[in-house]
Coordinates of N, CA, C and O in Angstrom, one line a residue:
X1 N -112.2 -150.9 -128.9 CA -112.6 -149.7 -129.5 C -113.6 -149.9 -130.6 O -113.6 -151.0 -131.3
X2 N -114.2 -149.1 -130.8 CA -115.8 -149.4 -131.8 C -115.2 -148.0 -132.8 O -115.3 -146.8 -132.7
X3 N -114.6 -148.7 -134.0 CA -114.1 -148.1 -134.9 C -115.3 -147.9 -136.0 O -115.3 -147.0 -136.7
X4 N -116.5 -149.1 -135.9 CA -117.3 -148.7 -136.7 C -118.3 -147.4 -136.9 O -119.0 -147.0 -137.9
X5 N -118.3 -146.9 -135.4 CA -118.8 -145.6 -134.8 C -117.8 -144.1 -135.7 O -118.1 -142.9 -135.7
X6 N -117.2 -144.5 -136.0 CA -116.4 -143.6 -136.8 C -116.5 -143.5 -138.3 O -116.6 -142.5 -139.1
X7 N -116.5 -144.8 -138.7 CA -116.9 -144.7 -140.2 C -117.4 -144.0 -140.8 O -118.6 -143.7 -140.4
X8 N -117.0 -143.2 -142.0 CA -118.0 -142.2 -142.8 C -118.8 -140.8 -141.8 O -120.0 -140.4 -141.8
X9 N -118.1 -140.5 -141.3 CA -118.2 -139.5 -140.2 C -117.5 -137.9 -140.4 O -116.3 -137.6 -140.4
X10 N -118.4 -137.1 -140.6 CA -117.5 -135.5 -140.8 C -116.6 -135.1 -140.1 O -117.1 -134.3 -139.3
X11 N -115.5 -135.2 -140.0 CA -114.7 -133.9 -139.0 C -113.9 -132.9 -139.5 O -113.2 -133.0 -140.6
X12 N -114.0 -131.9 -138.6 CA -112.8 -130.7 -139.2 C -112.0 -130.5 -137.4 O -112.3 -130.7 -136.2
X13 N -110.8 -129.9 -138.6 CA -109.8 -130.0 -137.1 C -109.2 -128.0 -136.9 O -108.7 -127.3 -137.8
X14 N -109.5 -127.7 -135.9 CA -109.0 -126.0 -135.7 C -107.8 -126.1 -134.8 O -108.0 -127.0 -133.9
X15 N -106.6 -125.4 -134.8 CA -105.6 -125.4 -134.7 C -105.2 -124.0 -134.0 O -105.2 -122.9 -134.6
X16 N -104.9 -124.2 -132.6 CA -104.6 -123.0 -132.2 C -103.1 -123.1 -131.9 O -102.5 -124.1 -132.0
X17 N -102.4 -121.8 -131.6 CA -101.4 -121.6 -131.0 C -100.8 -120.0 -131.0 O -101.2 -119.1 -131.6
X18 N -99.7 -120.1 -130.3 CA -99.5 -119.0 -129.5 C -98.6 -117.5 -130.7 O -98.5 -116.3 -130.6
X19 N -98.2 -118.7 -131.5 CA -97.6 -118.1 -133.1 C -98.4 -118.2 -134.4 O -99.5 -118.6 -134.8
X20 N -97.5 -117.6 -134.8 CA -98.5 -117.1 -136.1 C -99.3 -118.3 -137.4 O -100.3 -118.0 -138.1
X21 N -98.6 -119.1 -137.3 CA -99.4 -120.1 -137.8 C -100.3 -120.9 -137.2 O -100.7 -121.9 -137.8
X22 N -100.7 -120.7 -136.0 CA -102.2 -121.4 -135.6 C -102.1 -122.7 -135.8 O -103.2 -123.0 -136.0
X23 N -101.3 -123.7 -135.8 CA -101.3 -124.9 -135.4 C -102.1 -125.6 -136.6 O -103.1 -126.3 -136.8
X24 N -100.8 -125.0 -137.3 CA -101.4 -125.7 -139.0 C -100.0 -127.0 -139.0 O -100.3 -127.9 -139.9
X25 N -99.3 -127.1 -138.6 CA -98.4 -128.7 -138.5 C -99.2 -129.6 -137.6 O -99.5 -130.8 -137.7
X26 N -99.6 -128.6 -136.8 CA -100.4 -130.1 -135.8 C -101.7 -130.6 -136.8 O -102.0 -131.7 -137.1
X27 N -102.3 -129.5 -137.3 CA -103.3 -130.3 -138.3 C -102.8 -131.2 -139.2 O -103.5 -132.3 -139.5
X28 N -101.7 -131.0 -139.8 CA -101.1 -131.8 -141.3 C -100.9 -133.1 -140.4 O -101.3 -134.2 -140.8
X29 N -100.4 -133.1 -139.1 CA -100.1 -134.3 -138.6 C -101.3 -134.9 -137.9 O -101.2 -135.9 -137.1
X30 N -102.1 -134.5 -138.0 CA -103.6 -134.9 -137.6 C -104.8 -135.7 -138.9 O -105.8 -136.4 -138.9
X31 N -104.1 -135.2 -139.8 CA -105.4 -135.3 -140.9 C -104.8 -137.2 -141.3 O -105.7 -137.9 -141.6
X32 N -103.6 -137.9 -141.2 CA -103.3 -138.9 -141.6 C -104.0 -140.3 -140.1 O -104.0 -141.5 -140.1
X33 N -104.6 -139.3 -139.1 CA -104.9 -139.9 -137.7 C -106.2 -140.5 -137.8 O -106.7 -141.6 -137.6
X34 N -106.9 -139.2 -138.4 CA -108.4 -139.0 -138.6 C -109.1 -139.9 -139.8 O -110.3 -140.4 -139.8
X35 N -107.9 -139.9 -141.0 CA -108.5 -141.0 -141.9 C -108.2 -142.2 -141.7 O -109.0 -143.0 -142.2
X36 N -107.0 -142.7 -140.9 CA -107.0 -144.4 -140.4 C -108.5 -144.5 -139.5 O -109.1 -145.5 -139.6
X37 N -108.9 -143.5 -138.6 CA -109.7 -144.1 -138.1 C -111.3 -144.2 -138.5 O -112.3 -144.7 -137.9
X38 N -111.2 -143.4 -140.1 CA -112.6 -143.5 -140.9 C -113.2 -142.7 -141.1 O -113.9 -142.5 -142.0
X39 N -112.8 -141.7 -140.0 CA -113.2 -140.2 -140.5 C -113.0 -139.6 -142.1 O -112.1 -140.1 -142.8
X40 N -113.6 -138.9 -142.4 CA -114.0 -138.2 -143.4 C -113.8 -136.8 -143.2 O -114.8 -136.2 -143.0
X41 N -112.7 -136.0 -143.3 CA -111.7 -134.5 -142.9 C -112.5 -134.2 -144.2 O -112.8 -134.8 -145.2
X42 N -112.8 -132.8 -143.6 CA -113.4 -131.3 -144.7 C -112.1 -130.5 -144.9 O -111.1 -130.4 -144.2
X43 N -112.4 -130.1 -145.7 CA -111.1 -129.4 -146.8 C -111.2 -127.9 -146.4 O -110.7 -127.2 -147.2
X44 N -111.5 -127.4 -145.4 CA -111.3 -126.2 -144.5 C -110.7 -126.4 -143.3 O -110.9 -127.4 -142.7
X45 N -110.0 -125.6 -142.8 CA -109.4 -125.9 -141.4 C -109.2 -124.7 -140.5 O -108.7 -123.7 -141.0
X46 N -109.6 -124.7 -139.4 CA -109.7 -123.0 -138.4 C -108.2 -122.9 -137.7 O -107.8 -123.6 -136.7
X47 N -107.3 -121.7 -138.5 CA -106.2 -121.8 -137.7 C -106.2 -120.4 -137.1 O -106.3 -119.3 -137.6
X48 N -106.0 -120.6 -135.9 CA -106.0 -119.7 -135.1 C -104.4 -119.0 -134.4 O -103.9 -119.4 -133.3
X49 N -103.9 -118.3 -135.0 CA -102.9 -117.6 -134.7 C -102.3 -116.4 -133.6 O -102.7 -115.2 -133.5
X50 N -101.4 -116.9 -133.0 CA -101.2 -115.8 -132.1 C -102.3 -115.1 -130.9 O -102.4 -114.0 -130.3
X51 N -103.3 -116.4 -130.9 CA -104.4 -116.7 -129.8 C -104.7 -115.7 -128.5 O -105.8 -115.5 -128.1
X52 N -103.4 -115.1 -127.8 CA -103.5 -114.3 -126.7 C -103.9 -112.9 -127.4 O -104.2 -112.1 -126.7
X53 N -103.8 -112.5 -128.9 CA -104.3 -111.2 -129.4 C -105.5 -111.3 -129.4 O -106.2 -110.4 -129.1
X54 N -106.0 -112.7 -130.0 CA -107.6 -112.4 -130.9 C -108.7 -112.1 -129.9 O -109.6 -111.4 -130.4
X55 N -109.0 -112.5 -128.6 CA -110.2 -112.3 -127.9 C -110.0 -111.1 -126.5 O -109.0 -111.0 -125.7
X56 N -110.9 -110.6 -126.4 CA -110.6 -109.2 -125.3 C -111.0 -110.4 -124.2 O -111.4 -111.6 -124.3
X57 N -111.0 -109.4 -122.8 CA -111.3 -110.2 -121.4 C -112.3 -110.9 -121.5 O -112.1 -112.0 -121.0
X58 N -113.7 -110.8 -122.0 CA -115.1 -111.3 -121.9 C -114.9 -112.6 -123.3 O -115.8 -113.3 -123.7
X59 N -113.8 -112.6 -123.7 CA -114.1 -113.9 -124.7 C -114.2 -113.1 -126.5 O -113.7 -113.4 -127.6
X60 N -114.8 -112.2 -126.1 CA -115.2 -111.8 -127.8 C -114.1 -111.8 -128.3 O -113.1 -111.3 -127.8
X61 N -114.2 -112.3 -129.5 CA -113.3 -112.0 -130.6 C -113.1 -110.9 -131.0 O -114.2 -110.2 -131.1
X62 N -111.7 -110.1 -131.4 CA -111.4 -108.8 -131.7 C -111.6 -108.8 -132.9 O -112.3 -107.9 -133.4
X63 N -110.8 -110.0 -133.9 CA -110.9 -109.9 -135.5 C -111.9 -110.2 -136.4 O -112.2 -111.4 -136.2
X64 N -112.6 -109.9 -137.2 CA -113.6 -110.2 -137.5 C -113.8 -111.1 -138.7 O -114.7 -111.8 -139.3
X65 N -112.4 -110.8 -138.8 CA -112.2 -111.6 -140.3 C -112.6 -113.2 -140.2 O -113.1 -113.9 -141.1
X66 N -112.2 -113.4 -138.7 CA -112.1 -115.2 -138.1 C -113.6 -115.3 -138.2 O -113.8 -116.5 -138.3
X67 N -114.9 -114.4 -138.2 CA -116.4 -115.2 -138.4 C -116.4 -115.5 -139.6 O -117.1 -116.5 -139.7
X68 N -115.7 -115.0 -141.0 CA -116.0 -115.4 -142.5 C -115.3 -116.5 -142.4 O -115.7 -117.3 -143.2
X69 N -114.3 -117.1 -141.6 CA -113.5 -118.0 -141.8 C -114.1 -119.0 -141.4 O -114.2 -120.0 -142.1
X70 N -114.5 -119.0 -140.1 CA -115.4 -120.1 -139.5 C -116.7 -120.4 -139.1 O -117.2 -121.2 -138.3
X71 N -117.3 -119.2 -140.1 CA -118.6 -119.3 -140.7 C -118.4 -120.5 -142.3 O -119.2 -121.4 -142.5
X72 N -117.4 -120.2 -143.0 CA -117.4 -121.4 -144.0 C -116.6 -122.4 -143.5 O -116.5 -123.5 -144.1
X73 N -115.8 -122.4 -142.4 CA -115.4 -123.9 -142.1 C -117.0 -124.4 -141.6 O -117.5 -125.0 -142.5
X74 N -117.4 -124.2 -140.8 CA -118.5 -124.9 -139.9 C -119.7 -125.3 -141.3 O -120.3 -126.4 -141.4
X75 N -119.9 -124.4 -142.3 CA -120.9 -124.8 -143.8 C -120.0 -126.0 -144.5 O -120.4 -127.1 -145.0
X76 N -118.7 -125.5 -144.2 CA -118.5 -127.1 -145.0 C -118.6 -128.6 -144.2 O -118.9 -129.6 -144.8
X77 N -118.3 -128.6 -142.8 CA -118.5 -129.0 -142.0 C -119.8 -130.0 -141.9 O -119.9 -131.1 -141.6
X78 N -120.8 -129.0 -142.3 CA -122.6 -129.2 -142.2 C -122.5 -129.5 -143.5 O -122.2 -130.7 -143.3
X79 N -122.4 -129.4 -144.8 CA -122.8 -130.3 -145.9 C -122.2 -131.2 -145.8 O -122.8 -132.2 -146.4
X80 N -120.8 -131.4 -145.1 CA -119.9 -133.5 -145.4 C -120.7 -134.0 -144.4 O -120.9 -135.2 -144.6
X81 N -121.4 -133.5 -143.3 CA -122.2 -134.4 -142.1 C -123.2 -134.6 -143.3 O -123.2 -135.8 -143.7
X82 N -124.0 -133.8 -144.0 CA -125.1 -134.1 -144.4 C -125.2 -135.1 -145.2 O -126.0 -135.9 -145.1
X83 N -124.1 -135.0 -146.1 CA -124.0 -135.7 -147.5 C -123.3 -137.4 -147.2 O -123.6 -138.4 -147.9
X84 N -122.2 -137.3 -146.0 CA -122.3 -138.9 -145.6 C -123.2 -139.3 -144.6 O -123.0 -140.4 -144.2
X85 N -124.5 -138.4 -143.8 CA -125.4 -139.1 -143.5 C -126.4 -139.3 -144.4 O -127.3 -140.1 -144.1
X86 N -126.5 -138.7 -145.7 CA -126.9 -139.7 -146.5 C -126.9 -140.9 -147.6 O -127.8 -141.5 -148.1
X87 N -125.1 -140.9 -147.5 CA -124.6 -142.0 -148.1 C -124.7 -143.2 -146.9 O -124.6 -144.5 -147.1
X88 N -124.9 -142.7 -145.6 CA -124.6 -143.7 -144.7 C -126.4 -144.9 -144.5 O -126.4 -146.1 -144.2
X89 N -127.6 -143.9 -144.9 CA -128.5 -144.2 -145.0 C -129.0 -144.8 -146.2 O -129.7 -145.8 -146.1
X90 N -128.7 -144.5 -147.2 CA -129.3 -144.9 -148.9 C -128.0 -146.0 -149.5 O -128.3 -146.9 -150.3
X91 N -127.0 -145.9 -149.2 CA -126.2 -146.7 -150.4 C -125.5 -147.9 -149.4 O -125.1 -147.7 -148.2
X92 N -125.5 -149.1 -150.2 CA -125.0 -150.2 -149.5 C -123.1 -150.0 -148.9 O -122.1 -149.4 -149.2
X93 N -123.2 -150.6 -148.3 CA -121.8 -150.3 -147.4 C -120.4 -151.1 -148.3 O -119.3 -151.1 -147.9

């Protein structure tokens, strides 16, 4: 396994499920996975709740609230990519 491929690397984790909390225990038990392996977790997380309500037949989303939400998960997302690909370029390891 090429763990160095991971090093200082952005990720965010979204959580679905069929109840109301959106698969926020599987995240808490995900975030201790993602830092042994070097990842670098953003401090937003997309939980998606009660999943068979939120989208009609063609996919769209019904709630609208979930674009403000995962319009700033995905911004924070894009500044930790940005800011450790420039720690990963400029500062000694």
């Amino acid at each position: 396994m090429n763990l160095k491929e991971y090093i200082h690397k952005a990720v965010g984790i979204c959580g679905v499920s069929a109840g109301p909390f959106g698969g926020a225990r599987v995240i808490e038990a995900l975030l201790p996975v993602m830092r042994e392996l070097g990842l670098v977790t953003i401090f937003e997380d997309a939980n998606f709740g009660n999943v068979q309500d939120l989208f009609d037949q063609n996919g769209n989303l019904l709630d609208q609230a979930y674009v403000r939400r995962i319009d700033k998960f995905l911004n924070e997302l894009l500044w930790m990519a940005r800011a450790l690909r420039y720690g990963r370029e400029h500062l000694p390891a």
